[in-house]
Structures are given as structure tokens and as C-alpha cells.
PDB file of C-alpha atoms in Angstrom:
ATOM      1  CA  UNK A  15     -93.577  12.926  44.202  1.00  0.00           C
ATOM      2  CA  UNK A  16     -90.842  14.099  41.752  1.00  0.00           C
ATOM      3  CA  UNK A  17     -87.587  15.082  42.959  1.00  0.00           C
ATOM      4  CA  UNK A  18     -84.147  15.567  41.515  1.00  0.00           C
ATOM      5  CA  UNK A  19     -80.801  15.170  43.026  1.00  0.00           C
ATOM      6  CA  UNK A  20     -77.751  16.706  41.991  1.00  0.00           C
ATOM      7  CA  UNK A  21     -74.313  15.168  43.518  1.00  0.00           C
ATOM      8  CA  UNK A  22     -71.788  17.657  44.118  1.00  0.00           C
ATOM      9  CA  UNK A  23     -72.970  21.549  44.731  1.00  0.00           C
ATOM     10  CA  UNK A  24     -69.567  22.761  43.098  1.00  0.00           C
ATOM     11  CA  UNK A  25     -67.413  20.606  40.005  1.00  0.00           C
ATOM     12  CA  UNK A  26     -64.071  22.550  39.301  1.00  0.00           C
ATOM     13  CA  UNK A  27     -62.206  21.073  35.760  1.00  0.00           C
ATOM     14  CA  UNK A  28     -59.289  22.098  33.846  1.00  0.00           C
ATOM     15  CA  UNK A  29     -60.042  23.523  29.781  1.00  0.00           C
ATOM     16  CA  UNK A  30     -59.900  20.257  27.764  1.00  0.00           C
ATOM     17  CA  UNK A  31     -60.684  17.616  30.589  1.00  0.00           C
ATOM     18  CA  UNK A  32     -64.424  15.728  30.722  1.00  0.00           C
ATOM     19  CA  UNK A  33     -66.865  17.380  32.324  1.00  0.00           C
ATOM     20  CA  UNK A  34     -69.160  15.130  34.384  1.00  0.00           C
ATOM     21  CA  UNK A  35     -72.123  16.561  36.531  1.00  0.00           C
ATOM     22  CA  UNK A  36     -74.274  14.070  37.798  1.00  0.00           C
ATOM     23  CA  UNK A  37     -78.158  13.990  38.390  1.00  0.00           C
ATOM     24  CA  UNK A  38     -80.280  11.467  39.773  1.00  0.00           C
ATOM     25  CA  UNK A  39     -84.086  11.584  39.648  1.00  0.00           C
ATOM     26  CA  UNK A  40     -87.029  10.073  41.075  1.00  0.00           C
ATOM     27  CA  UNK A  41     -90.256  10.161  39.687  1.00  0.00           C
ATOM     28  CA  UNK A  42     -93.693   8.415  39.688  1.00  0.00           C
ATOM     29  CA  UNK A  43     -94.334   8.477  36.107  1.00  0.00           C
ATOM     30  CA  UNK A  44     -91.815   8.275  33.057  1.00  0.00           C
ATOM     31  CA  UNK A  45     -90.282  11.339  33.452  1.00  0.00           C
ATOM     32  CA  UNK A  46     -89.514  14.437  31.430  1.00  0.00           C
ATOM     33  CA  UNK A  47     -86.051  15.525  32.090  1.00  0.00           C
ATOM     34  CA  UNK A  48     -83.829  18.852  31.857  1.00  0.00           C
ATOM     35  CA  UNK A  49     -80.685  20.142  32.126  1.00  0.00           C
ATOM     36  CA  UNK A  50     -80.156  24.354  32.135  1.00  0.00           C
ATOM     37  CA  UNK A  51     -77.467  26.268  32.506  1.00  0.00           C
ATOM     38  CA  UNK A  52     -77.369  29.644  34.192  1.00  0.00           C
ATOM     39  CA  UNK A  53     -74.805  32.239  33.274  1.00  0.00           C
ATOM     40  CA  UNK A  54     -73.638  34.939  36.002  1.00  0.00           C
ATOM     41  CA  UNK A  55     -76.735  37.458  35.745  1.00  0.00           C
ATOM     42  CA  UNK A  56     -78.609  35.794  33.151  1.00  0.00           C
ATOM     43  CA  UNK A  57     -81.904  33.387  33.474  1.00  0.00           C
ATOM     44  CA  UNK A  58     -82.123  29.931  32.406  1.00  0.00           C
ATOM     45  CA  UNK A  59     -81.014  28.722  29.250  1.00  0.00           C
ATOM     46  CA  UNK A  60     -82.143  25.169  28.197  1.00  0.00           C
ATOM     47  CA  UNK A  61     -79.543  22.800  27.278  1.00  0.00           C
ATOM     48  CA  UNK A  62     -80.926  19.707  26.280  1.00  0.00           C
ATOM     49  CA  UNK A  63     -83.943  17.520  27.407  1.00  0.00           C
ATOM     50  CA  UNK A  64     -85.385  14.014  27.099  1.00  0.00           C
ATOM     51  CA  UNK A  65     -88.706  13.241  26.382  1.00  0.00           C
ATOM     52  CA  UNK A  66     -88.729   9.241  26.039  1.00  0.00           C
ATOM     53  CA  UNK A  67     -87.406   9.130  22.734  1.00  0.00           C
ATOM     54  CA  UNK A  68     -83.243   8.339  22.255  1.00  0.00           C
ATOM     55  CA  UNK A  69     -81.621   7.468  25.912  1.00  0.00           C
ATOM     56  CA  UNK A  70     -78.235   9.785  24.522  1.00  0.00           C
ATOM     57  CA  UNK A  71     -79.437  12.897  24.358  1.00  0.00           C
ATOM     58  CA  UNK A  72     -77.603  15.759  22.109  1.00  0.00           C
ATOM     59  CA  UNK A  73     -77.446  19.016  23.567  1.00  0.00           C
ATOM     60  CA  UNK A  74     -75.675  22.988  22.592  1.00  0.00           C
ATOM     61  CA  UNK A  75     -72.376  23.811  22.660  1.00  0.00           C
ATOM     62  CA  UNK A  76     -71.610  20.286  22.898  1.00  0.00           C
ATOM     63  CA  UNK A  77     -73.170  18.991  25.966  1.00  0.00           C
ATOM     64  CA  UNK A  78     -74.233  15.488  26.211  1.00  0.00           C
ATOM     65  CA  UNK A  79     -76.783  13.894  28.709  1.00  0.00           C
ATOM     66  CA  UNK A  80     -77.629   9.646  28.896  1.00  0.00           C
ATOM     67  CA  UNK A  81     -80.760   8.901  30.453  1.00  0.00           C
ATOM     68  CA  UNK A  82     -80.403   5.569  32.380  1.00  0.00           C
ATOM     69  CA  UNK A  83     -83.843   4.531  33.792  1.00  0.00           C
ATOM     70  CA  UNK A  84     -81.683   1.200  35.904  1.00  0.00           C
ATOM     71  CA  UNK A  85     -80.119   3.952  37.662  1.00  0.00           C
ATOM     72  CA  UNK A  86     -82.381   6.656  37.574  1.00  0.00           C
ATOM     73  CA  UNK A  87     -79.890   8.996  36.085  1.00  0.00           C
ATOM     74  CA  UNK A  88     -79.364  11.634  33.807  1.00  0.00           C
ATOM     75  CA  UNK A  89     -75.664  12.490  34.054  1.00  0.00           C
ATOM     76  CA  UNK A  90     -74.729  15.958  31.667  1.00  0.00           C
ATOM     77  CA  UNK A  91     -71.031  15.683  29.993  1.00  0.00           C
ATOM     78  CA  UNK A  92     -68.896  17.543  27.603  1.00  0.00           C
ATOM     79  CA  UNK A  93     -65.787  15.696  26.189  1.00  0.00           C
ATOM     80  CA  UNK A  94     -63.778  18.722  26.549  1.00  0.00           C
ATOM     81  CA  UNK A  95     -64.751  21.676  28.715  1.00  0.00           C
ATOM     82  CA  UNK A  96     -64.273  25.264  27.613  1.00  0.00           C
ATOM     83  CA  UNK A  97     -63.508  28.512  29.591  1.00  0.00           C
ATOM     84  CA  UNK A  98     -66.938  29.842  28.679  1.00  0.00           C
ATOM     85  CA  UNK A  99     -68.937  26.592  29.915  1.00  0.00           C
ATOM     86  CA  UNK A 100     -68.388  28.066  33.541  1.00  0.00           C
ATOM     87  CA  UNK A 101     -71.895  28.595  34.775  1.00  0.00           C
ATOM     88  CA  UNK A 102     -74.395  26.832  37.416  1.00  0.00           C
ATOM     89  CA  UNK A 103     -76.227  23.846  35.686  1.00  0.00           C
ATOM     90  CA  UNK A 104     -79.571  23.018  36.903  1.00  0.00           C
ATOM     91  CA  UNK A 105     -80.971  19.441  36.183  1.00  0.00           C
ATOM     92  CA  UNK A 106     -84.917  19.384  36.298  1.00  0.00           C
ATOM     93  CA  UNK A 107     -87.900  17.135  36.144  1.00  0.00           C
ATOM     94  CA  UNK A 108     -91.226  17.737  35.138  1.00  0.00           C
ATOM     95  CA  UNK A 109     -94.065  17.237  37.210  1.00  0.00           C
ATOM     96  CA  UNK A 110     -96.548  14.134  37.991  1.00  0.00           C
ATOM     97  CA  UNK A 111     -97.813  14.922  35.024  1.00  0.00           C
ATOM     98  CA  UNK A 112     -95.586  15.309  31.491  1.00  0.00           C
ATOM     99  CA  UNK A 113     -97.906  17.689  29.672  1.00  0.00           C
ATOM    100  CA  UNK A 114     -97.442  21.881  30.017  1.00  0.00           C
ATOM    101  CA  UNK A 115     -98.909  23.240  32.812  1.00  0.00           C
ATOM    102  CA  UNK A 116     -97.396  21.104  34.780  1.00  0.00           C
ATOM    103  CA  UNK A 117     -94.131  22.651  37.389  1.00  0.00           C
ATOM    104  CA  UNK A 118     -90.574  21.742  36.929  1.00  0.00           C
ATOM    105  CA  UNK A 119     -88.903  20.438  40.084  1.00  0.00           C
ATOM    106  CA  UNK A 120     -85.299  21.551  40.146  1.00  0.00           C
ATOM    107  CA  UNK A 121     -82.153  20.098  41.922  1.00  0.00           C
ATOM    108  CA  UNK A 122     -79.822  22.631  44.154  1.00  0.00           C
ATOM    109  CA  UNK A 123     -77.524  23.110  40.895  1.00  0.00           C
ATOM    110  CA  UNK A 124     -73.964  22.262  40.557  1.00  0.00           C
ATOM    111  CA  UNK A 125     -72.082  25.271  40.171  1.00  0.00           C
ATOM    112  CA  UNK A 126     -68.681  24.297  36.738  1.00  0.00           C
ATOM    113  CA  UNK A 127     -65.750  26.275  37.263  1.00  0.00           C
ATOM    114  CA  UNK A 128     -62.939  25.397  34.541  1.00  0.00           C
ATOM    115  CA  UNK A 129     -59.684  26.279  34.813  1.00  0.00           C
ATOM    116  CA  UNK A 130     -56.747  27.524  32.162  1.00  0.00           C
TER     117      UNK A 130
ATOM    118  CA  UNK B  11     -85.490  33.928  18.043  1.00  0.00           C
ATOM    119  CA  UNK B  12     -88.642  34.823  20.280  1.00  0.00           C
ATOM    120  CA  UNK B  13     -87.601  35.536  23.676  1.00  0.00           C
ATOM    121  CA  UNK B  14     -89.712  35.971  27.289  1.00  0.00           C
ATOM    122  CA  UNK B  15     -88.628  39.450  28.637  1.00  0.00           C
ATOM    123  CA  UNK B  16     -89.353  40.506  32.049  1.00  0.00           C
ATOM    124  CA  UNK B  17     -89.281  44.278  33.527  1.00  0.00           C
ATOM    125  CA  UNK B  18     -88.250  45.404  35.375  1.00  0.00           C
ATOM    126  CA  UNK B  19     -84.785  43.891  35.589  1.00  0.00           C
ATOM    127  CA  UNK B  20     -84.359  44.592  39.173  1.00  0.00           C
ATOM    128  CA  UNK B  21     -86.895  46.431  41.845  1.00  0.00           C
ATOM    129  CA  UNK B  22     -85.968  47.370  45.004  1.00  0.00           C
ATOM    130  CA  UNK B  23     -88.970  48.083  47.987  1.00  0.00           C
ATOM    131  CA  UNK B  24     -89.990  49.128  51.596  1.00  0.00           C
ATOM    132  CA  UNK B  25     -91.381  45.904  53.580  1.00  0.00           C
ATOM    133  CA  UNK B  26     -94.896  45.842  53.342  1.00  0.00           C
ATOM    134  CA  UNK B  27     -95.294  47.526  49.900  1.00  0.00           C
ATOM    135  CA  UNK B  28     -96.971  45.734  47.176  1.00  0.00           C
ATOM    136  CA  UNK B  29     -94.770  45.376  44.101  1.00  0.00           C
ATOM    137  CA  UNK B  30     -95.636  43.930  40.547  1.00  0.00           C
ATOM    138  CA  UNK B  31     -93.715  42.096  38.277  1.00  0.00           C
ATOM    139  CA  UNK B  32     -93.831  41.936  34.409  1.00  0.00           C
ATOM    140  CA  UNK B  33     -93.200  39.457  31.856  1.00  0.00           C
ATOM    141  CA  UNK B  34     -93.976  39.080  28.277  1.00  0.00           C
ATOM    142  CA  UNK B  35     -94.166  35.622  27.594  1.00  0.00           C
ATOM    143  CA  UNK B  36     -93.624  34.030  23.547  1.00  0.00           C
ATOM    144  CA  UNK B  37     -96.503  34.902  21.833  1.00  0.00           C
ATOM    145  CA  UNK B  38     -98.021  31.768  20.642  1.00  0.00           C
ATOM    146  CA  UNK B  39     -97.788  30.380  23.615  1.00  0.00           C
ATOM    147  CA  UNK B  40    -100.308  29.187  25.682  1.00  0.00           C
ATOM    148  CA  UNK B  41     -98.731  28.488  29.388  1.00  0.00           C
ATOM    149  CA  UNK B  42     -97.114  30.614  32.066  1.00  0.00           C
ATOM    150  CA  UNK B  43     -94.993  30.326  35.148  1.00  0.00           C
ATOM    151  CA  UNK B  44     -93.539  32.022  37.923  1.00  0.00           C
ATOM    152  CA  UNK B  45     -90.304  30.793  39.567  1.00  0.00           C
ATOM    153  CA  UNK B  46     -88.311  32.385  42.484  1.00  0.00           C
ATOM    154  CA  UNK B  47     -84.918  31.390  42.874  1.00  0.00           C
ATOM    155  CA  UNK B  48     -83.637  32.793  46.712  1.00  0.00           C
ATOM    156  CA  UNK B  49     -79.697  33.745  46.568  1.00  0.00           C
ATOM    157  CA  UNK B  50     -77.698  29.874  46.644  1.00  0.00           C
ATOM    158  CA  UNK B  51     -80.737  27.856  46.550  1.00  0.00           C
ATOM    159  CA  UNK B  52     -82.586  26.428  44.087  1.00  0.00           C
ATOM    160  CA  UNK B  53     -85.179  27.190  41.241  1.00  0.00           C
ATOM    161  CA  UNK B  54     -89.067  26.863  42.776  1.00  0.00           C
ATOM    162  CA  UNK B  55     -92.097  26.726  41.846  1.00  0.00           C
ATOM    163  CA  UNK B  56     -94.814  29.123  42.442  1.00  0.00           C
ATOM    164  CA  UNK B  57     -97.570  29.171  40.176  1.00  0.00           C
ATOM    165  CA  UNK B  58     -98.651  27.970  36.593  1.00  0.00           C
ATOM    166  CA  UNK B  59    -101.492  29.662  34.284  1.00  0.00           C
ATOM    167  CA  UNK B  60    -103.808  28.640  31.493  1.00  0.00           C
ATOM    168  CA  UNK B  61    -106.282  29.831  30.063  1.00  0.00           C
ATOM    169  CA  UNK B  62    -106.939  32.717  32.370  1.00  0.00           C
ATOM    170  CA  UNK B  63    -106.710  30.364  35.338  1.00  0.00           C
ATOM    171  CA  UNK B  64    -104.234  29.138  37.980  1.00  0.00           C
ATOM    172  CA  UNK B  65    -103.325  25.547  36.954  1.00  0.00           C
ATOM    173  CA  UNK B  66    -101.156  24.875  39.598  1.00  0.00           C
ATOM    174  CA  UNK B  67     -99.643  26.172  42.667  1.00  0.00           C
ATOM    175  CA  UNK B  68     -96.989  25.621  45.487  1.00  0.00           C
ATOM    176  CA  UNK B  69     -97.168  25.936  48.878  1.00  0.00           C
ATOM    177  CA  UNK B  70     -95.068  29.148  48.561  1.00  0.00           C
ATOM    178  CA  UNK B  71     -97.941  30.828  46.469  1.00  0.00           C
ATOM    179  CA  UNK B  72    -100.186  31.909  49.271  1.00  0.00           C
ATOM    180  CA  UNK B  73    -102.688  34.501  49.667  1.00  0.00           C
ATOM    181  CA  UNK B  74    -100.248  37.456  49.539  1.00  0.00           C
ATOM    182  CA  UNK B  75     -99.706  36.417  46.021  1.00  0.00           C
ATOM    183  CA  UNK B  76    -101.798  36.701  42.787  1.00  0.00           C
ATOM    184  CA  UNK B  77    -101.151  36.103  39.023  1.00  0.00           C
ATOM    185  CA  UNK B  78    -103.171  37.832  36.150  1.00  0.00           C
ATOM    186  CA  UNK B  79    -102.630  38.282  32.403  1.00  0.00           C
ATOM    187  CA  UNK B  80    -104.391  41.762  31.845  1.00  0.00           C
ATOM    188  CA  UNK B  81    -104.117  42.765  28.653  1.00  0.00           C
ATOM    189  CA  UNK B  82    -103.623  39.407  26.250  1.00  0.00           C
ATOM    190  CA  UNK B  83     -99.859  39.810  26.371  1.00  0.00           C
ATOM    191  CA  UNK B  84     -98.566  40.449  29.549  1.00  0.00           C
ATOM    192  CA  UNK B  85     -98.305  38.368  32.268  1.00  0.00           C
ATOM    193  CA  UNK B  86     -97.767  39.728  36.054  1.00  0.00           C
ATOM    194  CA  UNK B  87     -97.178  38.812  39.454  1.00  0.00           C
ATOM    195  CA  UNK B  88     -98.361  40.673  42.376  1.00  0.00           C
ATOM    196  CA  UNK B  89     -97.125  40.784  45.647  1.00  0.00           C
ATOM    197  CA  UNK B  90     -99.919  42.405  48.302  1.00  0.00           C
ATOM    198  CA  UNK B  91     -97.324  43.303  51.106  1.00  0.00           C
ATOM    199  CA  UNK B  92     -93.974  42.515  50.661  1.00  0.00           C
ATOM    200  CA  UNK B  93     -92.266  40.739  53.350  1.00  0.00           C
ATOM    201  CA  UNK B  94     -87.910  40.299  53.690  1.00  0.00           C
ATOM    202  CA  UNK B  95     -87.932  36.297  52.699  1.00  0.00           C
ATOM    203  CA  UNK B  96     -89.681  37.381  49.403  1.00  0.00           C
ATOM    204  CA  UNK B  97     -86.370  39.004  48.307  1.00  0.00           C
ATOM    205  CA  UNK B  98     -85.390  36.779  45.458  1.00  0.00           C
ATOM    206  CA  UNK B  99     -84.809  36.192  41.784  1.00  0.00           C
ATOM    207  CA  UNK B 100     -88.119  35.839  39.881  1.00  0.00           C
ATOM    208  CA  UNK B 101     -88.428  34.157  36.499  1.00  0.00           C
ATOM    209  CA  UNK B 102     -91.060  34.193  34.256  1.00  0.00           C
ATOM    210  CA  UNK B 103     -91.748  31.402  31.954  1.00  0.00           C
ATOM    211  CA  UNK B 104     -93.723  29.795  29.157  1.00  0.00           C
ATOM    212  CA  UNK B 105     -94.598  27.309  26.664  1.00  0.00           C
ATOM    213  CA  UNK B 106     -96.919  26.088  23.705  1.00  0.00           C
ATOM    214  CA  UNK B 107     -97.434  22.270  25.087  1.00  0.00           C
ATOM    215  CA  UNK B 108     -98.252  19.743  22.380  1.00  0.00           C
ATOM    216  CA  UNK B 109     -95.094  18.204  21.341  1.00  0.00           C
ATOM    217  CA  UNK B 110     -92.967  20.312  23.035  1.00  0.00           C
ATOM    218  CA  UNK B 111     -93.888  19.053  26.068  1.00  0.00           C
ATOM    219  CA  UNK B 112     -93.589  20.543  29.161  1.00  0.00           C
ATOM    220  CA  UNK B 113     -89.725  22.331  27.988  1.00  0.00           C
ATOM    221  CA  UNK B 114     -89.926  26.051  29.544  1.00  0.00           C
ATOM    222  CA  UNK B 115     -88.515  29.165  28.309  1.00  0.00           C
ATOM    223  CA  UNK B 116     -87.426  31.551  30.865  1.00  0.00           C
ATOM    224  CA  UNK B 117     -86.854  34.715  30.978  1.00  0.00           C
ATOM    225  CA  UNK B 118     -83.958  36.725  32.325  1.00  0.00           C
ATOM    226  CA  UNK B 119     -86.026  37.355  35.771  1.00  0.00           C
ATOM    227  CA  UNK B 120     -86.561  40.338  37.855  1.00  0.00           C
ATOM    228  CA  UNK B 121     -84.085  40.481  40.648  1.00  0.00           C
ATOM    229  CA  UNK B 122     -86.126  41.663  44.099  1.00  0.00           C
ATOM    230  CA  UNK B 123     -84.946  43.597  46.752  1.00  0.00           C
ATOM    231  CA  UNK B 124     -87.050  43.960  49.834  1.00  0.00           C
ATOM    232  CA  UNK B 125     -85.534  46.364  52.714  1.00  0.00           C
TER     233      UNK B 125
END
């Protein structure tokens, strides 16, 4: 069965540092693989996603995401975190099977909180 | 950009009511999904639909719950009789498939209150 695990429930940086929230997955099948972010009030917003193609993965507002099938990881970063990236990030896998239809199994999220 | 919208944006009931949600999913798509998200935990699965049928369910989606697309363009989910663990965040979601994939677009999701 698909699963995702997301390391750390809460990551607090200062503007300008790296942000690094990490995400390990396990899956049956090559996996699909997300990472959303969820402003205060708001729904999901898809940040970036990899669908077997490039392992570095380009994302908005400047988030980043390697997929690293050794390690089953897919670690989200930002070389330097802004004031408005504070939000809950939820990594997420698709289900046994890749196509639509199919559910997304989320991790317990990782709430970013950056600092001035 | 084309957007899924969901009414309303919160609902607030007696225990045992039914209540229905809406959601207008991206018009050319061809998928839909229900998530509830219960305050601090996670995003999870409840139900997918495709052509006019239930593709896939959780456990979660039992017999107090139903799905049905009535009119072409909406999308809803019913709750028969409310219960106090059902009070959650409930997205709506949808896609196209074919190269896309399986990548969702939610919408902003119907906050639920049961007292």
C-alpha cells in the first residue's frame, strides 16, 4: 500500500535561510508524487509534482523538490525562504495505480513558520 | 485560470441532520473527489467519481454517505445523518487524466460544523 511520511510536524526558519521539509514515501508501483501547500483558510494549492520524468523537480514561487528513488525521498526546498512561504505543506502520493481516478494518500503535513 | 469552487464555504448543523455539500469542479474535466481534512490531521480520502460512478472509496465513505453529479456540472456530497466526528474540512477535487496524470485541483473546501 502507498504511504507517505513527513519528518517533522512543525519546521520554524529565519527569512533568507534554506528551507528543508522532508518526505519519504513508500509505494508499490513507481510512484506519482506531490507536494501542496495550504495557506491559513485556503484549500490546497499544488506546488510541484513528479511524474517519472526529471528527478529535480521545478516548482512556484521557487520551491524545489529531488526525487531520490535509493532513498525513497522527495525532500521540498527553497534556497531562501520568504515571510509569505509560511503555510502547512502537504507531500502526497498517488495511489496503486498512477492514472486519475485513483486517491492521493497524504502525509500529516509539516506546518513552515519563518521568521524576520 | 479555471478554478473548483465549493459552497457553501462553511455550514454549520444539528447532529443527525442530513447536510449537502457543493462543488463545481473544472469543466473539462472528467474526475472528482471528496477529501475531509479533521482539524490537525491530515488530508483523506473519501470517494472518487467517473463517469457517473463511484471509482473508488475509503473505509471512511460508508453508507451514511453518497456522491452524485445531478445536473452535468455540479458535483455533491451528501451526508444522511450527521454525526459529531463528521465535523471537518471538506475539499472537492478534480482532474482531466491523460497526461496530467493523477495531479488534483482542489477547491477551497466547505468547512463543517456539526453541534
Amino acid at each position: 500500500a502507498q504511504s507517505v511520511t513527513q519528518l517533522g510536524s512543525h519546521v520554524s526558519v529565519s527569512e533568507g535561510a534554506l528551507v528543508l521539509l522532508r518526505c519519504n514515501y513508500s509505494s508499490s508501483v513507481p510512484p506519482y508524487l506531490f507536494w501542496y501547500v495550504q495557506y491559513p483558510n485556503q484549500g490546497l494549492q499544488l506546488l510541484l509534482k513528479y511524474t517519472s520524468a526529471a528527478t529535480l523537480v521545478k516548482g512556484i514561487n521557487g520551491f524545489e523538490a529531488e526525487f531520490k528513488k535509493s532513498e525513497t525521498s522527495f525532500h521540498l526546498t527553497k534556497p531562501s525562504a520568504h515571510m509569505s512561504d509560511a503555510a502547512e505543506y502537504f507531500c502526497a502520493v498517488s495511489g496503486p495505480s498512477n492514472q486519475a481516478g485513483t486517491a492521493l494518500i497524504f502525509g500529516k503535513g509539516t506546518t513552515l513558520s519563518v521568521s524576520s | 485560470e479555471p478554478e473548483v469552487t465549493q459552497t457553501p464555504s462553511h455550514q454549520v448543523t444539528q447532529m443527525g441532520q442530513e447536510v449537502i455539500l457543493r462543488c463545481v469542479p473544472i469543466s473539462n474535466h472528467l474526475y472528482f473527489y471528496w477529501y475531509r481534512q479533521i482539524l490537525g490531521q491530515k488530508v483523506e480520502f473519501l470517494v472518487s467519481f467517473y463517469n457517473n460512478e463511484i471509482s473508488e472509496k475509503s473505509e471512511i465513505f460508508d453508507d451514511q454517505f453518497s456522491v452524485e453529479r445531478p445536473d452535468g456540472s455540479n458535483f455533491t456530497l451528501k451526508i444522511r445523518s450527521t454525526k459529531l466526528e463528521d465535523s471537518a474540512m471538506y475539499f472537492c477535487a478534480s482532474n482531466s487524466g491523460g497526461r496530467q496524470g493523477n495531479e488534483q485541483f482542489f477547491g477551497p473546501g466547505t468547512r463543517l460544523t456539526v453541534l
